[in-house]
Amino acid sequence: MEASNGLRDFEETSNDDIKSFFDSSPPLKNAAEIKRKTEEFVQMNSDSEHPRRIVLVTSGGTTVPLEQRCVRYIDNFSSGHRGSTSAEYFLKAGYAVVFLYREGTYQPFCTSLPNNPLLECLQVTDKSNITARPPYEKTVKEAISNSHAATSCGTLLKLPFTTIFEYLQNLQLIASSMSSLGSRALFYLAAAVSDFYVPWESMAVHKIQSSSGPLDMRLVQVPKMLLVLRRDWAPKAFCISFKLETDKEILLKKARTALEKYNMDMVVANELLTRKEEVIVVTKGGNVVVQRDRTRVGADVEEPLIELIVEQHSAAISSAS
Ligand code: PAZ
C-alpha cells in the first residue's frame, strides 16, 4: 500500500488536499448519530469527580473501493487483533475506550474464540437450552460478561467502518468530539490505513467490465491525516501512531521520521512477521523494545505495551497540569 522507495510517505499534505478529500468523499451514513453517541460517551465519562481518560483505538484495515456501486475493492492484511487486544488492556487500566473497528474483524474479549463461535462454542441441550460446549465454557463466559460489563457501564463504545472514506470521516468526527478532553485524550491508531485510493468523482459508477480489456487505473495518495489530527483536531492529546514494514532495514528510520514529522508522542514500529512477538516503541527520548512474556502461555505483546503507554500518558498529563 506504499511506494517501494518509501519516500512518498512523507510528502507534504496541504489543507487543500484534506479539504478536497472530505468534500469529495461520499457522505458518512449515520454521521449525526455517531457524533451524538461519541459526545454522550465523552460527557458520561467526564461527569464524575474523577473523570476517566478516554482512548480512541483504531483497529483493522480500510478498504479502497474500485467502483461506486462497489463490487471490487483493495484490502489489506490487518485482522484487528492488535486493536481489540489493546482495547481490553486499556479498559482494564481504567480507560474509557472508543473502538473504531473494521466491520468483520476481531472484537475486544473475543480474540481467543474460534472463527465461528456461535456454532463451535455453543450447543443445544436435551431441554433445548443453549450452553457453552467444552472446552469453551470459561472463555465464552468471560467474553460475554466482560464485553457486556464494558458496554453496559458505558466504558466501551464500538463504531464500525469499512472504507477509507468512512474511516477518515469517523476519525475527524470522533477527534472533534474528544477535543474538550485535552491531555486526558489518547489516540492509539493501530488501524492499517490505505495509502492510496481512487477519488470518488473519478471512480467508475458501475461494475468494471472485464470485456473492456486490461484494467488501467490511477490511485492517488491519501492525504496524511496525522498532520491535521495533531495540529488541528487534537493538539493536546497523547498521540500514538503505528508503522508497519516488511523490510527491517527501513522500519526504525521511517518510524522516527513519522514521530518527528507528525509530532507524535510515540510511534509503535512493528514488522509483519514478528508483530505478535515484539514491537519497538519510538519516542523523543529513545527507543524501547517491548516483547511478549514468552515464559507465560498465552501472554501477548499488548500487555506490556499498554502498561508502558499508560505510564507515559500519566507522565504527560502530570507535566501538562
Ligand atoms: O491488525 P493486526 O493485529 O493483524 O496487525 C496490527 C498492525 C500491524 C496493523 C498494526 O500494529 C500496525 O502497524 N498498524 C499500522 C500499519 C501501517 O499503516 O503502517
Short mmCIF file of C-alpha atoms and ligand atoms in Angstrom, two decimals:
data_model
loop_
_atom_site.label_atom_id
_atom_site.label_comp_id
_atom_site.label_asym_id
_atom_site.label_seq_id
_atom_site.Cartn_x
_atom_site.Cartn_y
_atom_site.Cartn_z
CA MET A 1 0.00 0.00 0.00
CA GLU A 2 3.02 2.21 -0.16
CA ALA A 3 5.61 3.33 -2.77
CA SER A 4 8.53 0.89 -2.74
CA ASN A 5 11.18 3.55 -2.00
CA GLY A 6 9.11 4.78 0.92
CA LEU A 7 9.76 8.42 0.01
CA ARG A 8 6.23 9.45 -0.95
CA ASP A 9 5.16 8.59 2.55
CA PHE A 10 6.45 11.93 3.78
CA GLU A 11 5.36 14.25 1.02
CA GLU A 12 3.59 17.37 2.22
CA THR A 13 -0.17 17.27 2.61
CA SER A 14 -1.80 20.67 2.22
CA ASN A 15 -5.05 21.89 3.76
CA ASP A 16 -6.47 21.89 0.22
CA ASP A 17 -5.68 18.16 -0.16
CA ILE A 18 -7.51 17.44 3.07
CA LYS A 19 -10.47 19.66 2.25
CA SER A 20 -10.82 18.16 -1.19
CA PHE A 21 -10.63 14.62 0.25
CA PHE A 22 -13.52 15.28 2.62
CA ASP A 23 -15.52 17.38 0.14
CA SER A 24 -15.35 14.66 -2.48
CA SER A 25 -15.99 11.68 -0.16
CA PRO A 26 -19.42 10.05 -0.18
CA PRO A 27 -21.23 11.39 2.92
CA LEU A 28 -20.88 9.24 6.01
CA LYS A 29 -24.11 7.38 6.76
CA ASN A 30 -25.32 7.99 10.35
CA ALA A 31 -22.85 10.86 10.86
CA ALA A 32 -25.27 12.66 13.19
CA GLU A 33 -25.84 9.51 15.24
CA ILE A 34 -22.11 8.76 15.50
CA LYS A 35 -21.46 12.33 16.65
CA ARG A 36 -24.27 12.14 19.21
CA LYS A 37 -23.09 8.77 20.57
CA THR A 38 -19.48 9.92 20.84
CA GLU A 39 -20.36 13.21 22.51
CA GLU A 40 -22.62 11.42 25.02
CA PHE A 41 -19.85 8.89 25.69
CA VAL A 42 -17.29 11.66 26.28
CA GLN A 43 -19.74 13.53 28.50
CA MET A 44 -20.66 10.45 30.53
CA ASN A 45 -17.01 9.61 31.19
CA SER A 46 -16.18 13.19 32.12
CA ASP A 47 -19.00 13.94 34.54
CA SER A 48 -17.78 12.37 37.75
CA GLU A 49 -15.38 13.79 40.26
CA HIS A 50 -12.73 11.52 38.81
CA PRO A 51 -13.19 11.74 35.06
CA ARG A 52 -11.81 8.87 33.06
CA ARG A 53 -9.13 9.09 30.46
CA ILE A 54 -10.56 8.32 27.05
CA VAL A 55 -8.72 6.46 24.31
CA LEU A 56 -9.65 6.11 20.67
CA VAL A 57 -8.37 2.72 19.48
CA THR A 58 -8.50 2.22 15.71
CA SER A 59 -8.39 -1.34 14.51
CA GLY A 60 -8.31 -3.38 11.28
CA GLY A 61 -7.69 -2.30 7.70
CA THR A 62 -9.52 0.17 5.46
CA THR A 63 -10.79 -0.88 2.03
CA VAL A 64 -10.37 1.10 -1.17
CA PRO A 65 -13.47 0.73 -3.37
CA LEU A 66 -12.88 0.50 -7.11
CA GLU A 67 -16.49 1.14 -8.10
CA GLN A 68 -19.11 3.45 -6.54
CA ARG A 69 -21.61 0.57 -6.55
CA CYS A 70 -18.84 -1.45 -5.08
CA VAL A 71 -18.23 -4.99 -6.29
CA ARG A 72 -14.44 -4.92 -6.07
CA TYR A 73 -12.09 -3.28 -3.60
CA ILE A 74 -8.46 -3.29 -2.47
CA ASP A 75 -7.92 -4.55 1.06
CA ASN A 76 -5.02 -5.28 3.41
CA PHE A 77 -3.94 -7.97 5.86
CA SER A 78 -4.93 -6.38 9.17
CA SER A 79 -7.01 -8.69 11.37
CA GLY A 80 -7.79 -6.20 14.14
CA HIS A 81 -6.08 -8.45 16.71
CA ARG A 82 -3.80 -5.67 17.97
CA GLY A 83 -6.60 -3.13 18.28
CA SER A 84 -9.05 -5.43 20.03
CA THR A 85 -6.49 -6.87 22.48
CA SER A 86 -5.20 -3.37 23.25
CA ALA A 87 -8.76 -2.14 23.87
CA GLU A 88 -9.13 -4.85 26.55
CA TYR A 89 -5.95 -3.73 28.34
CA PHE A 90 -6.99 -0.07 28.21
CA LEU A 91 -10.34 -0.99 29.77
CA LYS A 92 -8.54 -2.96 32.49
CA ALA A 93 -6.35 0.09 33.12
CA GLY A 94 -9.48 2.20 33.77
CA TYR A 95 -9.74 3.99 30.42
CA ALA A 96 -12.97 4.51 28.54
CA VAL A 97 -12.47 3.19 25.01
CA VAL A 98 -13.90 4.33 21.69
CA PHE A 99 -13.22 1.31 19.47
CA LEU A 100 -13.25 2.29 15.79
CA TYR A 101 -13.02 -1.04 14.02
CA ARG A 102 -13.23 -2.55 10.58
CA GLU A 103 -16.52 -4.42 10.23
CA GLY A 104 -15.92 -8.18 10.50
CA THR A 105 -12.54 -8.04 12.28
CA TYR A 106 -11.62 -9.10 15.83
CA GLN A 107 -13.58 -7.60 18.73
CA PRO A 108 -12.47 -6.93 22.33
CA PHE A 109 -12.80 -10.02 24.57
CA CYS A 110 -13.35 -12.32 21.58
CA THR A 111 -9.80 -12.81 20.26
CA SER A 112 -9.41 -16.25 21.82
CA LEU A 113 -12.70 -17.59 20.46
CA PRO A 114 -12.67 -19.76 17.31
CA ASN A 115 -13.69 -18.34 13.91
CA ASN A 116 -17.29 -19.37 14.13
CA PRO A 117 -18.02 -19.01 17.86
CA LEU A 118 -21.78 -19.46 17.61
CA LEU A 119 -21.51 -22.89 16.03
CA GLU A 120 -18.26 -24.04 17.59
CA CYS A 121 -18.68 -22.85 21.18
CA LEU A 122 -22.40 -23.41 21.80
CA GLN A 123 -24.63 -26.47 21.96
CA VAL A 124 -28.32 -27.17 22.38
CA THR A 125 -29.04 -29.38 25.41
CA ASP A 126 -31.76 -32.06 25.70
CA LYS A 127 -34.01 -29.44 27.29
CA SER A 128 -33.49 -27.08 24.35
CA ASN A 129 -31.32 -24.73 26.38
CA ILE A 130 -28.20 -23.23 24.83
CA THR A 131 -24.98 -23.79 26.76
CA ALA A 132 -21.25 -23.45 26.10
CA ARG A 133 -19.61 -26.69 24.99
CA PRO A 134 -16.32 -27.99 26.35
CA PRO A 135 -13.59 -26.71 26.35
CA TYR A 136 -15.04 -23.23 25.77
CA GLU A 137 -17.17 -22.73 28.90
CA LYS A 138 -14.75 -20.41 30.68
CA THR A 139 -13.70 -18.46 27.55
CA VAL A 140 -17.31 -17.89 26.44
CA LYS A 141 -18.45 -16.86 29.92
CA GLU A 142 -15.61 -14.37 30.29
CA ALA A 143 -16.08 -12.95 26.78
CA ILE A 144 -19.79 -12.35 27.32
CA SER A 145 -19.55 -10.94 30.84
CA ASN A 146 -16.53 -8.68 30.17
CA SER A 147 -17.97 -7.34 26.94
CA HIS A 148 -21.43 -6.73 28.40
CA ALA A 149 -19.94 -5.12 31.50
CA ALA A 150 -17.88 -2.68 29.42
CA THR A 151 -20.73 -1.68 27.12
CA SER A 152 -23.43 -1.52 29.79
CA CYS A 153 -21.38 0.57 32.23
CA GLY A 154 -20.58 2.95 29.42
CA THR A 155 -16.81 2.49 29.12
CA LEU A 156 -16.76 0.87 25.67
CA LEU A 157 -18.23 2.45 22.54
CA LYS A 158 -17.86 0.41 19.35
CA LEU A 159 -18.11 2.13 15.96
CA PRO A 160 -17.59 0.25 12.67
CA PHE A 161 -16.06 1.33 9.35
CA THR A 162 -15.25 -0.39 6.09
CA THR A 163 -13.84 2.03 3.52
CA ILE A 164 -11.04 4.58 3.70
CA PHE A 165 -13.72 7.29 3.30
CA GLU A 166 -15.68 6.04 6.31
CA TYR A 167 -12.56 5.59 8.43
CA LEU A 168 -11.22 9.12 7.92
CA GLN A 169 -14.61 10.79 8.32
CA ASN A 170 -15.13 8.87 11.56
CA LEU A 171 -11.66 9.82 12.77
CA GLN A 172 -12.36 13.51 12.20
CA LEU A 173 -15.74 13.32 13.86
CA ILE A 174 -14.51 11.40 16.92
CA ALA A 175 -11.43 13.60 17.30
CA SER A 176 -13.57 16.73 17.31
CA SER A 177 -15.91 15.18 19.90
CA MET A 178 -12.86 14.43 22.07
CA SER A 179 -11.25 17.84 21.66
CA SER A 180 -12.54 19.13 25.03
CA LEU A 181 -10.58 16.40 26.85
CA GLY A 182 -7.15 17.99 26.37
CA SER A 183 -4.35 15.78 27.67
CA ARG A 184 -6.88 13.23 29.03
CA ALA A 185 -7.42 12.05 25.44
CA LEU A 186 -5.29 9.33 23.90
CA PHE A 187 -5.20 8.37 20.23
CA TYR A 188 -3.95 4.83 19.57
CA LEU A 189 -4.01 4.50 15.82
CA ALA A 190 -3.38 0.81 15.15
CA ALA A 191 -5.56 0.53 12.04
CA ALA A 192 -3.79 -0.26 8.76
CA VAL A 193 -4.91 2.71 6.69
CA SER A 194 -4.67 2.60 2.89
CA ASP A 195 -2.01 4.91 1.44
CA PHE A 196 -3.65 5.08 -1.99
CA TYR A 197 -7.25 5.40 -3.09
CA VAL A 198 -9.48 6.12 -6.07
CA PRO A 199 -11.16 9.55 -5.66
CA TRP A 200 -14.93 9.19 -5.62
CA GLU A 201 -15.51 11.51 -8.58
CA SER A 202 -13.09 9.60 -10.83
CA MET A 203 -14.39 6.18 -9.76
CA ALA A 204 -16.44 4.00 -12.14
CA VAL A 205 -20.09 4.04 -11.08
CA HIS A 206 -20.97 0.51 -12.17
CA LYS A 207 -19.09 -2.79 -12.02
CA ILE A 208 -15.95 -2.56 -14.17
CA GLN A 209 -16.35 -4.80 -17.22
CA SER A 210 -13.61 -7.32 -17.99
CA SER A 211 -14.63 -7.17 -21.67
CA SER A 212 -13.02 -3.69 -21.79
CA GLY A 213 -9.54 -5.31 -21.67
CA PRO A 214 -6.72 -4.83 -19.14
CA LEU A 215 -7.56 -2.57 -16.23
CA ASP A 216 -5.71 0.72 -16.20
CA MET A 217 -6.47 2.67 -13.06
CA ARG A 218 -4.85 5.60 -11.27
CA LEU A 219 -4.72 5.61 -7.48
CA VAL A 220 -3.79 8.83 -5.71
CA GLN A 221 -2.23 9.32 -2.30
CA VAL A 222 -4.47 9.51 0.74
CA PRO A 223 -3.74 12.84 2.50
CA LYS A 224 -1.70 12.38 5.67
CA MET A 225 -4.33 12.97 8.33
CA LEU A 226 -1.85 12.58 11.20
CA LEU A 227 -0.69 16.10 10.41
CA VAL A 228 -4.14 17.63 10.90
CA LEU A 229 -5.00 15.32 13.78
CA ARG A 230 -2.05 16.65 15.74
CA ARG A 231 -2.21 20.25 14.56
CA ASP A 232 -5.97 20.97 14.42
CA TRP A 233 -8.13 18.17 15.78
CA ALA A 234 -6.26 17.07 18.93
CA PRO A 235 -3.32 19.39 19.70
CA LYS A 236 -3.22 18.49 23.41
CA ALA A 237 -3.94 14.77 23.20
CA PHE A 238 -1.37 12.00 23.60
CA CYS A 239 -0.97 10.62 20.09
CA ILE A 240 0.42 7.22 19.14
CA SER A 241 0.69 6.10 15.55
CA PHE A 242 1.88 2.74 14.19
CA LYS A 243 4.37 1.92 11.49
CA LEU A 244 4.41 -1.47 9.84
CA GLU A 245 7.13 -2.58 7.41
CA THR A 246 8.30 -5.87 5.96
CA ASP A 247 11.87 -4.59 5.50
CA LYS A 248 13.63 -4.33 8.86
CA GLU A 249 16.26 -2.02 7.40
CA ILE A 250 13.85 0.88 6.90
CA LEU A 251 11.42 0.30 9.78
CA LEU A 252 13.06 2.36 12.52
CA LYS A 253 14.13 5.16 10.20
CA LYS A 254 10.59 5.58 8.94
CA ALA A 255 9.10 5.34 12.43
CA ARG A 256 11.40 8.11 13.69
CA THR A 257 10.64 10.28 10.67
CA ALA A 258 6.90 9.83 11.39
CA LEU A 259 7.46 10.74 15.06
CA GLU A 260 9.12 14.00 14.09
CA LYS A 261 7.14 14.91 11.01
CA TYR A 262 3.72 14.37 12.59
CA ASN A 263 4.82 15.37 16.09
CA MET A 264 3.56 12.10 17.60
CA ASP A 265 4.24 11.23 21.23
CA MET A 266 5.10 7.67 20.25
CA VAL A 267 5.35 5.60 17.11
CA VAL A 268 4.98 1.86 17.56
CA ALA A 269 7.14 0.14 14.95
CA ASN A 270 6.50 -3.46 14.01
CA GLU A 271 7.41 -5.99 11.35
CA LEU A 272 4.75 -8.03 9.64
CA LEU A 273 6.07 -11.45 10.65
CA THR A 274 7.06 -10.71 14.23
CA ARG A 275 4.32 -8.24 15.15
CA LYS A 276 2.77 -10.53 17.76
CA GLU A 277 6.13 -11.14 19.46
CA GLU A 278 7.79 -7.74 19.55
CA VAL A 279 7.27 -4.05 18.84
CA ILE A 280 9.68 -1.14 19.15
CA VAL A 281 8.29 1.99 20.72
CA VAL A 282 9.98 5.03 19.21
CA THR A 283 9.83 8.19 21.37
CA LYS A 284 11.64 11.51 21.51
CA GLY A 285 13.63 10.10 24.44
CA GLY A 286 14.77 6.96 22.59
CA ASN A 287 13.56 3.51 21.54
CA VAL A 288 12.09 0.86 23.82
CA VAL A 289 11.85 -2.78 22.73
CA VAL A 290 8.66 -4.39 24.04
CA GLN A 291 8.31 -8.18 23.90
CA ARG A 292 5.66 -10.60 24.99
CA ASP A 293 6.49 -12.71 28.01
CA ARG A 294 7.48 -15.98 26.34
CA THR A 295 7.53 -17.84 29.67
CA ARG A 296 3.77 -17.39 30.05
CA VAL A 297 1.36 -19.35 27.86
CA GLY A 298 -1.00 -17.03 26.01
CA ALA A 299 0.88 -13.86 27.02
CA ASP A 300 0.67 -11.14 24.39
CA VAL A 301 2.81 -8.17 23.48
CA GLU A 302 -0.07 -5.72 24.02
CA GLU A 303 0.02 -6.26 27.80
CA PRO A 304 3.49 -4.70 28.39
CA LEU A 305 2.87 -2.24 25.54
CA ILE A 306 -0.26 -0.77 27.12
CA GLU A 307 1.46 -0.76 30.52
CA LEU A 308 4.22 1.41 29.05
CA ILE A 309 1.75 3.68 27.27
CA VAL A 310 -0.37 4.24 30.39
CA GLU A 311 2.79 5.16 32.30
CA GLN A 312 3.91 7.66 29.63
CA HIS A 313 0.41 9.09 29.26
CA SER A 314 0.29 9.66 33.04
CA ALA A 315 3.61 11.48 32.88
CA ALA A 316 2.33 13.66 30.01
CA ILE A 317 -0.86 14.51 31.95
CA SER A 318 1.19 15.45 35.01
CA SER A 319 3.51 17.70 33.06
CA ALA A 320 0.58 19.33 31.25
CA SER A 321 -1.05 20.25 34.55
O1 PAZ B 1 -4.48 -5.95 12.97
P1 PAZ B 1 -3.33 -6.87 13.18
O2 PAZ B 1 -3.22 -7.31 14.62
O3 PAZ B 1 -3.35 -8.03 12.24
O4 PAZ B 1 -1.99 -6.05 12.83
C1 PAZ B 1 -1.67 -4.89 13.55
C2 PAZ B 1 -0.98 -3.86 12.66
C3 PAZ B 1 0.30 -4.49 12.10
C4 PAZ B 1 -1.90 -3.47 11.51
C5 PAZ B 1 -0.62 -2.60 13.50
O5 PAZ B 1 0.26 -2.96 14.51
C6 PAZ B 1 0.06 -1.52 12.64
O6 PAZ B 1 1.24 -1.48 12.49
N1 PAZ B 1 -0.76 -0.61 12.07
C7 PAZ B 1 -0.26 0.44 11.16
C8 PAZ B 1 0.09 -0.13 9.82
C9 PAZ B 1 0.65 0.93 8.89
O7 PAZ B 1 -0.19 1.61 8.27
O8 PAZ B 1 1.87 1.09 8.77
#
